[in-house]
mmCIF file of C-alpha atoms and ligand atoms in Angstrom:
data_model
loop_
_atom_site.group_PDB
_atom_site.id
_atom_site.type_symbol
_atom_site.label_atom_id
_atom_site.label_comp_id
_atom_site.label_asym_id
_atom_site.label_seq_id
_atom_site.Cartn_x
_atom_site.Cartn_y
_atom_site.Cartn_z
ATOM 1 C CA UNK A 1 87.349 132.446 110.242
ATOM 2 C CA UNK A 2 87.362 132.166 106.348
ATOM 3 C CA UNK A 3 89.794 129.345 105.703
ATOM 4 C CA UNK A 4 88.913 128.860 102.110
ATOM 5 C CA UNK A 5 91.967 130.868 100.373
ATOM 6 C CA UNK A 6 94.623 129.325 102.845
ATOM 7 C CA UNK A 7 97.181 126.674 102.069
ATOM 8 C CA UNK A 8 96.612 123.089 102.697
ATOM 9 C CA UNK A 9 98.611 123.070 106.078
ATOM 10 C CA UNK A 10 96.663 126.026 107.454
ATOM 11 C CA UNK A 11 93.643 124.294 106.636
ATOM 12 C CA UNK A 12 94.505 121.414 108.463
ATOM 13 C CA UNK A 13 95.051 123.314 111.450
ATOM 14 C CA UNK A 14 92.144 125.789 111.137
ATOM 15 C CA UNK A 15 89.417 125.000 108.850
ATOM 16 C CA UNK A 16 86.050 123.751 110.612
ATOM 17 C CA UNK A 17 87.459 124.971 113.932
ATOM 18 C CA UNK A 18 85.315 127.314 116.234
ATOM 19 C CA UNK A 19 85.803 128.963 119.511
ATOM 20 C CA UNK A 20 83.017 128.952 121.891
ATOM 21 C CA UNK A 21 81.748 131.702 124.126
ATOM 22 C CA UNK A 22 84.781 130.945 126.510
ATOM 23 C CA UNK A 23 87.366 131.694 123.682
ATOM 24 C CA UNK A 24 88.205 127.940 123.829
ATOM 25 C CA UNK A 25 91.546 127.511 121.814
ATOM 26 C CA UNK A 26 90.386 124.361 120.322
ATOM 27 C CA UNK A 27 86.746 122.967 119.201
ATOM 28 C CA UNK A 28 85.219 121.717 122.278
ATOM 29 C CA UNK A 29 83.752 118.467 122.834
ATOM 30 C CA UNK A 30 79.771 118.687 122.661
ATOM 31 C CA UNK A 31 79.173 115.465 124.521
ATOM 32 C CA UNK A 32 75.515 115.641 124.374
ATOM 33 C CA UNK A 33 73.029 113.406 122.866
ATOM 34 C CA UNK A 34 70.220 116.170 122.549
ATOM 35 C CA UNK A 35 69.959 119.884 122.200
ATOM 36 C CA UNK A 36 67.056 122.137 124.208
ATOM 37 C CA UNK A 37 64.531 124.229 122.066
ATOM 38 C CA UNK A 38 64.198 127.492 123.462
ATOM 39 C CA UNK A 39 60.299 127.230 122.935
ATOM 40 C CA UNK A 40 58.045 125.150 120.765
ATOM 41 C CA UNK A 41 58.168 127.474 117.694
ATOM 42 C CA UNK A 42 62.132 127.286 117.923
ATOM 43 C CA UNK A 43 61.845 123.446 117.867
ATOM 44 C CA UNK A 44 59.412 123.904 114.721
ATOM 45 C CA UNK A 45 61.669 125.887 113.109
ATOM 46 C CA UNK A 46 64.651 123.833 113.538
ATOM 47 C CA UNK A 47 62.742 120.878 112.122
ATOM 48 C CA UNK A 48 61.569 122.875 109.064
ATOM 49 C CA UNK A 49 64.877 124.238 108.383
ATOM 50 C CA UNK A 50 63.939 127.691 108.845
ATOM 51 C CA UNK A 51 66.441 127.845 111.441
ATOM 52 C CA UNK A 52 70.033 126.925 112.028
ATOM 53 C CA UNK A 53 71.010 125.007 115.047
ATOM 54 C CA UNK A 54 71.176 121.531 116.411
ATOM 55 C CA UNK A 55 68.417 119.009 117.415
ATOM 56 C CA UNK A 56 69.868 115.634 118.318
ATOM 57 C CA UNK A 57 73.340 114.276 117.788
ATOM 58 C CA UNK A 58 72.740 111.560 115.415
ATOM 59 C CA UNK A 59 71.332 114.496 113.158
ATOM 60 C CA UNK A 60 74.185 116.930 113.852
ATOM 61 C CA UNK A 61 76.478 118.195 116.864
ATOM 62 C CA UNK A 62 78.976 120.942 116.622
ATOM 63 C CA UNK A 63 81.888 119.158 117.395
ATOM 64 C CA UNK A 64 81.207 116.310 114.673
ATOM 65 C CA UNK A 65 80.089 119.286 112.136
ATOM 66 C CA UNK A 66 83.580 121.136 113.110
ATOM 67 C CA UNK A 67 85.340 117.714 111.524
ATOM 68 C CA UNK A 68 82.808 117.382 108.512
ATOM 69 C CA UNK A 69 83.741 121.094 107.657
ATOM 70 C CA UNK A 70 87.274 120.582 107.824
ATOM 71 C CA UNK A 71 87.472 117.541 105.814
ATOM 72 C CA UNK A 72 85.307 119.217 103.211
ATOM 73 C CA UNK A 73 87.629 121.973 102.970
ATOM 74 C CA UNK A 74 90.560 119.382 102.641
ATOM 75 C CA UNK A 75 88.968 117.534 99.949
ATOM 76 C CA UNK A 76 87.549 120.448 98.067
ATOM 77 C CA UNK A 77 84.053 118.971 98.721
ATOM 78 C CA UNK A 78 80.696 120.665 98.985
ATOM 79 C CA UNK A 79 80.415 119.147 102.606
ATOM 80 C CA UNK A 80 81.419 116.257 104.676
ATOM 81 C CA UNK A 81 79.662 113.709 106.565
ATOM 82 C CA UNK A 82 81.518 111.866 109.507
ATOM 83 C CA UNK A 83 80.373 108.300 110.254
ATOM 84 C CA UNK A 84 81.021 105.612 113.055
ATOM 85 C CA UNK A 85 83.742 103.767 110.760
ATOM 86 C CA UNK A 86 85.265 103.443 107.283
ATOM 87 C CA UNK A 87 82.543 100.517 106.868
ATOM 88 C CA UNK A 88 79.651 102.639 107.610
ATOM 89 C CA UNK A 89 80.729 105.084 105.139
ATOM 90 C CA UNK A 90 81.032 102.227 102.307
ATOM 91 C CA UNK A 91 77.576 101.029 103.164
ATOM 92 C CA UNK A 92 76.268 104.476 102.978
ATOM 93 C CA UNK A 93 77.497 104.962 99.397
ATOM 94 C CA UNK A 94 76.236 101.610 98.290
ATOM 95 C CA UNK A 95 72.754 102.280 100.049
ATOM 96 C CA UNK A 96 72.395 105.723 98.457
ATOM 97 C CA UNK A 97 73.550 105.271 94.945
ATOM 98 C CA UNK A 98 72.091 101.847 94.325
ATOM 99 C CA UNK A 99 68.750 100.703 94.088
ATOM 100 C CA UNK A 100 67.196 97.291 93.195
ATOM 101 C CA UNK A 101 67.939 96.221 89.809
ATOM 102 C CA UNK A 102 71.030 98.352 89.658
ATOM 103 C CA UNK A 103 74.770 97.472 88.818
ATOM 104 C CA UNK A 104 77.985 98.536 90.416
ATOM 105 C CA UNK A 105 81.480 98.274 88.930
ATOM 106 C CA UNK A 106 84.482 98.276 91.529
ATOM 107 C CA UNK A 107 88.005 97.660 91.841
ATOM 108 C CA UNK A 108 88.397 94.157 92.446
ATOM 109 C CA UNK A 109 91.437 94.361 94.880
ATOM 110 C CA UNK A 110 89.201 96.489 97.234
ATOM 111 C CA UNK A 111 89.557 96.427 100.977
ATOM 112 C CA UNK A 112 87.795 92.751 101.775
ATOM 113 C CA UNK A 113 84.859 93.672 103.651
ATOM 114 C CA UNK A 114 83.675 96.500 100.999
ATOM 115 C CA UNK A 115 83.583 93.877 98.747
ATOM 116 C CA UNK A 116 81.856 91.417 101.565
ATOM 117 C CA UNK A 117 79.019 93.812 102.388
ATOM 118 C CA UNK A 118 78.047 94.002 98.510
ATOM 119 C CA UNK A 119 78.314 90.282 98.133
ATOM 120 C CA UNK A 120 76.531 89.116 101.052
ATOM 121 C CA UNK A 121 74.081 91.958 102.237
ATOM 122 C CA UNK A 122 73.389 94.301 99.001
ATOM 123 C CA UNK A 123 72.952 91.371 96.682
ATOM 124 C CA UNK A 124 69.822 90.198 98.811
ATOM 125 C CA UNK A 125 68.486 93.619 97.327
ATOM 126 C CA UNK A 126 68.696 92.662 93.834
ATOM 127 C CA UNK A 127 71.877 94.738 93.288
ATOM 128 C CA UNK A 128 74.395 93.387 90.923
ATOM 129 C CA UNK A 129 78.105 93.978 90.522
ATOM 130 C CA UNK A 130 81.239 93.502 88.587
ATOM 131 C CA UNK A 131 84.470 93.126 90.204
ATOM 132 C CA UNK A 132 87.257 93.917 87.626
ATOM 133 C CA UNK A 133 90.795 95.294 87.347
ATOM 134 C CA UNK A 134 89.881 99.098 87.210
ATOM 135 C CA UNK A 135 93.367 99.876 86.464
ATOM 136 C CA UNK A 136 92.624 98.800 82.992
ATOM 137 C CA UNK A 137 90.569 101.506 81.591
ATOM 138 C CA UNK A 138 88.903 99.403 78.628
ATOM 139 C CA UNK A 139 87.846 96.705 81.382
ATOM 140 C CA UNK A 140 85.827 99.698 82.828
ATOM 141 C CA UNK A 141 84.343 100.370 79.465
ATOM 142 C CA UNK A 142 83.317 96.455 78.869
ATOM 143 C CA UNK A 143 82.074 96.117 82.210
ATOM 144 C CA UNK A 144 79.221 99.097 81.620
ATOM 145 C CA UNK A 145 75.471 98.089 81.499
ATOM 146 C CA UNK A 146 72.559 100.111 81.280
ATOM 147 C CA UNK A 147 71.852 99.625 84.647
ATOM 148 C CA UNK A 148 75.361 100.531 85.993
ATOM 149 C CA UNK A 149 74.792 103.378 88.569
ATOM 150 C CA UNK A 150 78.217 103.397 90.679
ATOM 151 C CA UNK A 151 81.839 103.000 89.696
ATOM 152 C CA UNK A 152 83.543 102.322 92.871
ATOM 153 C CA UNK A 153 87.439 102.763 93.132
ATOM 154 C CA UNK A 154 89.886 101.964 95.731
ATOM 155 C CA UNK A 155 93.448 103.627 94.718
ATOM 156 C CA UNK A 156 95.790 102.720 95.981
ATOM 157 C CA UNK A 157 94.286 99.382 96.411
ATOM 158 C CA UNK A 158 94.496 97.457 99.587
ATOM 159 C CA UNK A 159 96.886 95.407 99.525
ATOM 160 C CA UNK A 160 97.762 95.402 96.132
ATOM 161 C CA UNK A 161 98.870 99.283 96.022
ATOM 162 C CA UNK A 162 97.382 99.092 92.315
ATOM 163 C CA UNK A 163 96.425 102.495 91.048
ATOM 164 C CA UNK A 164 93.471 103.470 88.885
ATOM 165 C CA UNK A 165 93.637 106.496 86.670
ATOM 166 C CA UNK A 166 90.650 108.602 88.558
ATOM 167 C CA UNK A 167 90.526 111.216 86.058
ATOM 168 C CA UNK A 168 90.009 108.848 82.946
ATOM 169 C CA UNK A 169 88.020 106.640 84.668
ATOM 170 C CA UNK A 170 85.585 109.495 86.023
ATOM 171 C CA UNK A 171 85.750 110.793 82.391
ATOM 172 C CA UNK A 172 84.391 107.078 81.060
ATOM 173 C CA UNK A 173 81.812 106.837 83.798
ATOM 174 C CA UNK A 174 80.197 110.558 83.583
ATOM 175 C CA UNK A 175 79.727 109.780 79.826
ATOM 176 C CA UNK A 176 77.407 107.087 81.013
ATOM 177 C CA UNK A 177 75.782 109.231 84.007
ATOM 178 C CA UNK A 178 77.612 106.728 86.420
ATOM 179 C CA UNK A 179 78.712 108.119 90.056
ATOM 180 C CA UNK A 180 82.093 107.835 90.968
ATOM 181 C CA UNK A 181 83.204 107.179 94.450
ATOM 182 C CA UNK A 182 86.981 107.036 95.286
ATOM 183 C CA UNK A 183 88.070 105.354 98.707
ATOM 184 C CA UNK A 184 90.965 107.764 99.379
ATOM 185 C CA UNK A 185 91.959 106.081 102.698
ATOM 186 C CA UNK A 186 95.670 105.093 101.361
ATOM 187 C CA UNK A 187 96.490 108.713 100.259
ATOM 188 C CA UNK A 188 94.358 111.051 102.506
ATOM 189 C CA UNK A 189 93.627 114.396 100.699
ATOM 190 C CA UNK A 190 97.266 115.412 101.406
ATOM 191 C CA UNK A 191 98.417 113.040 98.785
ATOM 192 C CA UNK A 192 95.369 112.861 96.499
ATOM 193 C CA UNK A 193 92.233 114.817 95.781
ATOM 194 C CA UNK A 194 89.695 112.659 93.972
ATOM 195 C CA UNK A 195 87.017 115.327 93.794
ATOM 196 C CA UNK A 196 89.639 117.694 91.855
ATOM 197 C CA UNK A 197 90.329 114.564 89.663
ATOM 198 C CA UNK A 198 86.682 114.057 88.507
ATOM 199 C CA UNK A 199 85.287 111.918 91.125
ATOM 200 C CA UNK A 200 81.714 112.669 92.854
ATOM 201 C CA UNK A 201 82.355 111.336 96.390
ATOM 202 C CA UNK A 202 85.573 110.884 98.218
ATOM 203 C CA UNK A 203 85.378 108.251 101.017
ATOM 204 C CA UNK A 204 87.903 107.725 103.883
ATOM 205 C CA UNK A 205 88.456 105.397 106.769
ATOM 206 C CA UNK A 206 89.246 107.952 109.294
ATOM 207 C CA UNK A 207 91.099 105.180 111.476
ATOM 208 C CA UNK A 208 93.672 105.331 109.241
ATOM 209 C CA UNK A 209 96.177 108.483 108.205
ATOM 210 C CA UNK A 210 93.579 111.108 109.086
ATOM 211 C CA UNK A 211 93.303 110.549 112.773
ATOM 212 C CA UNK A 212 96.792 108.924 112.297
ATOM 213 C CA UNK A 213 97.210 107.826 116.054
ATOM 214 C CA UNK A 214 95.428 104.177 115.692
ATOM 215 C CA UNK A 215 93.062 105.310 118.487
ATOM 216 C CA UNK A 216 89.572 105.581 117.328
ATOM 217 C CA UNK A 217 87.611 103.914 114.431
ATOM 218 C CA UNK A 218 85.836 106.457 112.121
ATOM 219 C CA UNK A 219 85.159 107.036 108.490
ATOM 220 C CA UNK A 220 83.800 110.098 106.279
ATOM 221 C CA UNK A 221 82.283 110.681 102.950
ATOM 222 C CA UNK A 222 82.832 114.117 101.212
ATOM 223 C CA UNK A 223 80.373 114.817 98.176
ATOM 224 C CA UNK A 224 80.998 117.155 95.405
ATOM 225 C CA UNK A 225 77.464 118.313 94.826
ATOM 226 C CA UNK A 226 74.683 119.553 97.387
ATOM 227 C CA UNK A 227 72.390 116.874 95.893
ATOM 228 C CA UNK A 228 74.532 113.859 96.232
ATOM 229 C CA UNK A 229 75.448 115.305 99.969
ATOM 230 C CA UNK A 230 71.836 115.497 101.137
ATOM 231 C CA UNK A 231 71.177 112.066 99.527
ATOM 232 C CA UNK A 232 74.208 110.607 101.532
ATOM 233 C CA UNK A 233 73.250 112.603 104.757
ATOM 234 C CA UNK A 234 69.913 111.287 104.903
ATOM 235 C CA UNK A 235 70.857 107.846 104.443
ATOM 236 C CA UNK A 236 73.650 108.411 107.564
ATOM 237 C CA UNK A 237 70.956 110.027 109.761
ATOM 238 C CA UNK A 238 68.293 107.389 108.856
ATOM 239 C CA UNK A 239 70.459 104.314 109.416
ATOM 240 C CA UNK A 240 72.507 105.630 112.488
ATOM 241 C CA UNK A 241 75.898 105.248 111.005
ATOM 242 C CA UNK A 242 76.757 108.642 113.033
ATOM 243 C CA UNK A 243 80.142 109.509 114.841
ATOM 244 C CA UNK A 244 80.216 110.292 118.219
ATOM 245 C CA UNK A 245 81.408 113.755 119.497
ATOM 246 C CA UNK A 246 84.444 112.735 121.306
ATOM 247 C CA UNK A 247 85.450 110.463 118.210
ATOM 248 C CA UNK A 248 85.080 113.669 116.250
ATOM 249 C CA UNK A 249 87.482 115.763 118.634
ATOM 250 C CA UNK A 250 90.119 113.021 118.321
ATOM 251 C CA UNK A 251 90.022 113.019 114.633
ATOM 252 C CA UNK A 252 90.108 116.884 114.535
ATOM 253 C CA UNK A 253 93.167 116.632 117.135
ATOM 254 C CA UNK A 254 95.070 114.022 115.042
ATOM 255 C CA UNK A 255 94.434 115.502 111.541
ATOM 256 C CA UNK A 256 96.106 118.742 112.373
ATOM 257 C CA UNK A 257 99.308 117.046 112.124
ATOM 258 C CA UNK A 258 98.443 115.109 108.737
ATOM 259 C CA UNK A 259 101.120 116.661 106.469
ATOM 260 C CA UNK A 260 104.064 116.386 108.980
ATOM 261 C CA UNK A 261 103.150 112.628 109.800
ATOM 262 C CA UNK A 262 102.747 111.689 105.932
ATOM 263 C CA UNK A 263 106.153 113.552 105.089
ATOM 264 C CA UNK A 264 108.076 111.659 107.513
ATOM 265 C CA UNK A 265 106.164 108.428 107.216
ATOM 266 C CA UNK A 266 106.573 108.334 102.962
ATOM 267 C CA UNK A 267 110.340 109.306 103.370
ATOM 268 C CA UNK A 268 110.631 106.261 105.385
ATOM 269 C CA UNK A 269 108.606 104.172 103.267
ATOM 270 C CA UNK A 270 110.644 105.234 100.250
ATOM 271 C CA UNK A 271 113.993 103.935 101.872
ATOM 272 C CA UNK A 272 112.311 101.083 103.405
ATOM 273 C CA UNK A 273 111.154 100.092 99.727
ATOM 274 C CA UNK A 274 114.741 100.488 98.440
ATOM 275 C CA UNK A 275 116.190 98.429 101.049
ATOM 276 C CA UNK A 276 113.489 95.512 100.256
ATOM 277 C CA UNK A 277 113.933 95.798 96.574
ATOM 278 C CA UNK A 278 117.748 94.967 97.188
ATOM 279 C CA UNK A 279 117.344 92.155 99.401
ATOM 280 C CA UNK A 280 117.940 88.733 98.241
ATOM 281 C CA UNK A 281 115.127 86.911 100.330
ATOM 282 C CA UNK A 282 112.328 89.280 98.934
ATOM 283 C CA UNK A 283 110.977 88.570 95.615
ATOM 284 C CA UNK A 284 108.973 91.592 94.758
ATOM 285 C CA UNK A 285 108.094 95.160 96.064
ATOM 286 C CA UNK A 286 105.295 97.406 95.158
ATOM 287 C CA UNK A 287 105.889 100.942 96.379
ATOM 288 C CA UNK A 288 104.400 103.590 94.041
ATOM 289 C CA UNK A 289 107.882 105.642 94.545
ATOM 290 C CA UNK A 290 109.960 102.867 92.931
ATOM 291 C CA UNK A 291 111.043 103.147 89.369
ATOM 292 C CA UNK A 292 110.129 99.606 89.027
ATOM 293 C CA UNK A 293 106.371 100.222 90.221
ATOM 294 C CA UNK A 294 104.470 99.553 87.040
ATOM 295 C CA UNK A 295 102.434 102.606 87.231
ATOM 296 C CA UNK A 296 105.243 105.038 88.667
ATOM 297 C CA UNK A 297 104.120 107.891 86.097
ATOM 298 C CA UNK A 298 100.474 107.577 86.756
ATOM 299 C CA UNK A 299 101.577 107.902 90.788
ATOM 300 C CA UNK A 300 103.588 110.879 89.779
ATOM 301 C CA UNK A 301 100.611 112.395 88.010
ATOM 302 C CA UNK A 302 98.008 111.738 90.233
ATOM 303 C CA UNK A 303 99.571 111.829 93.727
ATOM 304 C CA UNK A 304 101.426 114.541 95.648
ATOM 305 C CA UNK A 305 103.419 111.905 97.217
ATOM 306 C CA UNK A 306 104.052 108.153 97.174
ATOM 307 C CA UNK A 307 102.636 107.307 100.555
ATOM 308 C CA UNK A 308 103.585 105.192 103.024
ATOM 309 C CA UNK A 309 102.246 101.621 102.235
ATOM 310 C CA UNK A 310 104.476 98.927 100.969
ATOM 311 C CA UNK A 311 103.521 95.378 99.645
ATOM 312 C CA UNK A 312 106.258 92.874 99.185
ATOM 313 C CA UNK A 313 106.552 89.324 98.546
ATOM 314 C CA UNK A 314 109.102 86.814 100.334
ATOM 315 C CA UNK A 315 110.897 84.115 98.206
ATOM 316 C CA UNK A 316 110.033 81.712 101.162
ATOM 317 C CA UNK A 317 106.403 82.139 100.823
ATOM 318 C CA UNK A 318 104.296 81.109 103.536
ATOM 319 C CA UNK A 319 106.747 79.946 106.167
ATOM 320 C CA UNK A 320 109.183 82.947 105.339
ATOM 321 C CA UNK A 321 106.156 85.332 106.145
ATOM 322 C CA UNK A 322 105.507 83.410 109.671
ATOM 323 C CA UNK A 323 109.486 83.631 110.374
ATOM 324 C CA UNK A 324 109.360 87.420 109.568
ATOM 325 C CA UNK A 325 106.239 88.180 111.787
ATOM 326 C CA UNK A 326 107.824 86.025 114.662
ATOM 327 C CA UNK A 327 111.106 88.137 114.466
ATOM 328 C CA UNK A 328 110.217 91.644 113.847
ATOM 329 C CA UNK A 329 110.434 93.625 117.187
ATOM 330 C CA UNK A 330 110.092 97.398 116.505
ATOM 331 C CA UNK A 331 106.926 96.996 113.803
ATOM 332 C CA UNK A 332 103.896 95.982 115.744
ATOM 333 C CA UNK A 333 102.210 92.882 114.092
ATOM 334 C CA UNK A 334 98.524 94.284 113.390
ATOM 335 C CA UNK A 335 95.951 94.900 110.974
ATOM 336 C CA UNK A 336 95.036 98.641 109.995
ATOM 337 C CA UNK A 337 97.314 101.242 108.761
ATOM 338 C CA UNK A 338 98.433 104.708 108.597
ATOM 339 C CA UNK A 339 99.303 105.641 112.105
ATOM 340 C CA UNK A 340 102.352 106.909 113.786
ATOM 341 C CA UNK A 341 103.698 103.602 114.518
ATOM 342 C CA UNK A 342 104.822 101.089 111.856
ATOM 343 C CA UNK A 343 102.614 98.160 111.433
ATOM 344 C CA UNK A 344 103.461 94.831 109.699
ATOM 345 C CA UNK A 345 101.193 92.095 108.614
ATOM 346 C CA UNK A 346 101.212 88.780 106.777
ATOM 347 C CA UNK A 347 97.843 87.970 105.451
ATOM 348 C CA UNK A 348 98.478 84.223 104.742
ATOM 349 C CA UNK A 349 99.194 83.447 108.310
ATOM 350 C CA UNK A 350 97.237 86.041 109.780
ATOM 351 C CA UNK A 351 94.068 87.695 108.746
ATOM 352 C CA UNK A 352 93.476 85.476 105.766
ATOM 353 C CA UNK A 353 94.620 82.041 107.610
ATOM 354 C CA UNK A 354 91.253 80.297 107.399
ATOM 355 C CA UNK A 355 90.525 81.681 103.974
ATOM 356 C CA UNK A 356 90.410 79.160 101.021
ATOM 357 C CA UNK A 357 93.172 79.392 98.122
ATOM 358 C CA UNK A 358 90.548 80.537 95.778
ATOM 359 C CA UNK A 359 89.228 83.311 98.063
ATOM 360 C CA UNK A 360 92.833 84.613 98.441
ATOM 361 C CA UNK A 361 93.712 84.711 95.072
ATOM 362 C CA UNK A 362 90.241 86.841 94.707
ATOM 363 C CA UNK A 363 91.722 89.097 97.545
ATOM 364 C CA UNK A 364 95.050 89.332 95.548
ATOM 365 C CA UNK A 365 96.938 87.741 98.395
ATOM 366 C CA UNK A 366 99.933 85.288 97.709
ATOM 367 C CA UNK A 367 101.426 83.094 100.436
ATOM 368 C CA UNK A 368 104.532 85.497 100.722
ATOM 369 C CA UNK A 369 102.781 88.715 100.770
ATOM 370 C CA UNK A 370 103.498 91.232 103.573
ATOM 371 C CA UNK A 371 101.793 94.509 104.041
ATOM 372 C CA UNK A 372 103.862 97.176 105.670
ATOM 373 C CA UNK A 373 102.519 100.758 106.891
ATOM 374 C CA UNK A 374 105.581 102.760 107.553
ATOM 375 C CA UNK A 375 105.350 104.926 110.880
ATOM 376 C CA UNK A 376 107.372 107.739 111.734
ATOM 377 C CA UNK A 377 110.120 106.124 113.898
ATOM 378 C CA UNK A 378 113.794 106.765 113.015
ATOM 379 C CA UNK A 379 114.272 104.841 109.426
ATOM 380 C CA UNK A 380 117.622 103.236 110.379
ATOM 381 C CA UNK A 381 115.761 101.523 113.364
ATOM 382 C CA UNK A 382 112.983 100.301 111.005
ATOM 383 C CA UNK A 383 115.549 99.030 108.517
ATOM 384 C CA UNK A 384 117.423 97.168 111.160
ATOM 385 C CA UNK A 385 114.695 95.813 112.553
ATOM 386 C CA UNK A 386 113.527 94.100 109.017
ATOM 387 C CA UNK A 387 117.252 93.048 108.380
ATOM 388 C CA UNK A 388 117.360 91.055 111.674
ATOM 389 C CA UNK A 389 113.952 89.425 111.165
ATOM 390 C CA UNK A 390 114.900 88.581 107.440
ATOM 391 C CA UNK A 391 118.152 86.985 108.517
ATOM 392 C CA UNK A 392 116.192 84.403 110.495
ATOM 393 C CA UNK A 393 114.471 83.524 107.166
ATOM 394 C CA UNK A 394 116.065 80.288 105.728
ATOM 395 C CA UNK A 395 115.323 79.941 101.850
ATOM 396 C CA UNK A 396 116.933 76.290 101.894
ATOM 397 C CA UNK A 397 114.143 74.934 104.643
HETATM 398 N N1 LCS B 1 88.696 101.414 103.234
HETATM 399 C C1 LCS B 1 89.945 100.926 103.349
HETATM 400 C C2 LCS B 1 91.181 100.875 102.055
HETATM 401 C C3 LCS B 1 90.539 100.491 104.482
HETATM 402 O O1 LCS B 1 91.639 99.922 104.413
HETATM 403 C C4 LCS B 1 89.574 100.058 105.439
HETATM 404 C C5 LCS B 1 90.011 99.351 106.669
HETATM 405 C C6 LCS B 1 87.922 100.600 105.279
HETATM 406 C C7 LCS B 1 88.089 101.112 104.055
HETATM 407 C C8 LCS B 1 87.127 100.203 106.282
HETATM 408 O O2 LCS B 1 87.481 101.284 107.374
HETATM 409 P P1 LCS B 1 87.194 100.943 109.004
HETATM 410 O O3 LCS B 1 85.662 100.664 109.206
HETATM 411 O O4 LCS B 1 88.046 99.633 109.527
HETATM 412 O O5 LCS B 1 87.320 102.251 109.648
HETATM 413 N N2 LCS B 1 91.336 98.800 106.363
HETATM 414 C C9 LCS B 1 91.656 97.822 107.435
HETATM 415 C C10 LCS B 1 92.988 97.165 107.406
HETATM 416 O O6 LCS B 1 93.668 97.173 106.230
HETATM 417 N N3 LCS B 1 93.183 96.256 108.033
HETATM 418 O O7 LCS B 1 92.347 96.570 109.257
HETATM 419 C C11 LCS B 1 91.122 97.464 108.806
#
């Protein structure tokens, strides 16, 4: 079915999906590593690209391709590439766009490993980088060097929720022939479409909103041009970061309800952010839908909704964070985000417990910072849960 002219929700359900010869209602799982050739000529034609078909699952597979085609339509891109994880997607971008001697500019407050792999691995191959505040366009301009090849943006950033103006940043980058990649994990294409705003690559950790059920790890890249798509695809195939057919099936199933899940989760998040903003034990709240959010206007312009990620700071700092973690009952204490279940995490006492003060500052993590991924539960239950857990925090201790 041609789904190109359908609305976003119809695309979520139908784009990319196909029926097999049995009339399957959903895209089946082709759980096979390899595909037989009809004869030697057929094999030769497939390899030469003279005939369409499948050879080997790392190179291509019907279930995986169904997901790739769906994601490409959702992001308005040329084609999609599904990978084993979000980090496989990040690494594939660095590997494809950057060569020895090249320079990258990136949002400073990116997801830690997106920075980690650059600093520990890509630096070994002679790539240099500038981690800056990309919400400040002047800083982007100042950081451009003759050898800058990639502008890597994460917006909203994890966990600061700071936004970067994708349209303006892309215009600046393109004046210098720099490729722009946007990590769109926090929004998903339902809330933000980076390629329409001028970016060249949209990147996702599918683990989060797109799959939405906290039961698989996956990643994706959607390229705007055929040229970039071909290069990225080659990197994935050569380095073996491919997705598995079963993983793809799970994501296809999960993504069909993306808009329903996000509508409910962001409605919950908005009310929770307002509750937190008025709570005496909370020092600050960062949620793009709050009038107090410093980039509220940009959020309204660039995003179709405010999402369901909240960061907030507790007045009691580290100790208060620990008490909150030990007393919430409905929210699950866990890393990750974007699932139907509410997740909460206090980086200082959990993921970043062994990290030095300097490195925590680099990651923009203060002692009282709490990250909250609102799920689709009843909002009264979520607020009551926070209320009772916050009542245990004693600011006079
Ligand atoms: N990009 C963003 C914005 C992320 O939040 C993550 C994972 C990744 C990329 C990497 O994706 P993965 O390989 O895990 O599929 N974020 C996580 C987090 O905040 N807690 O645990 C994982």
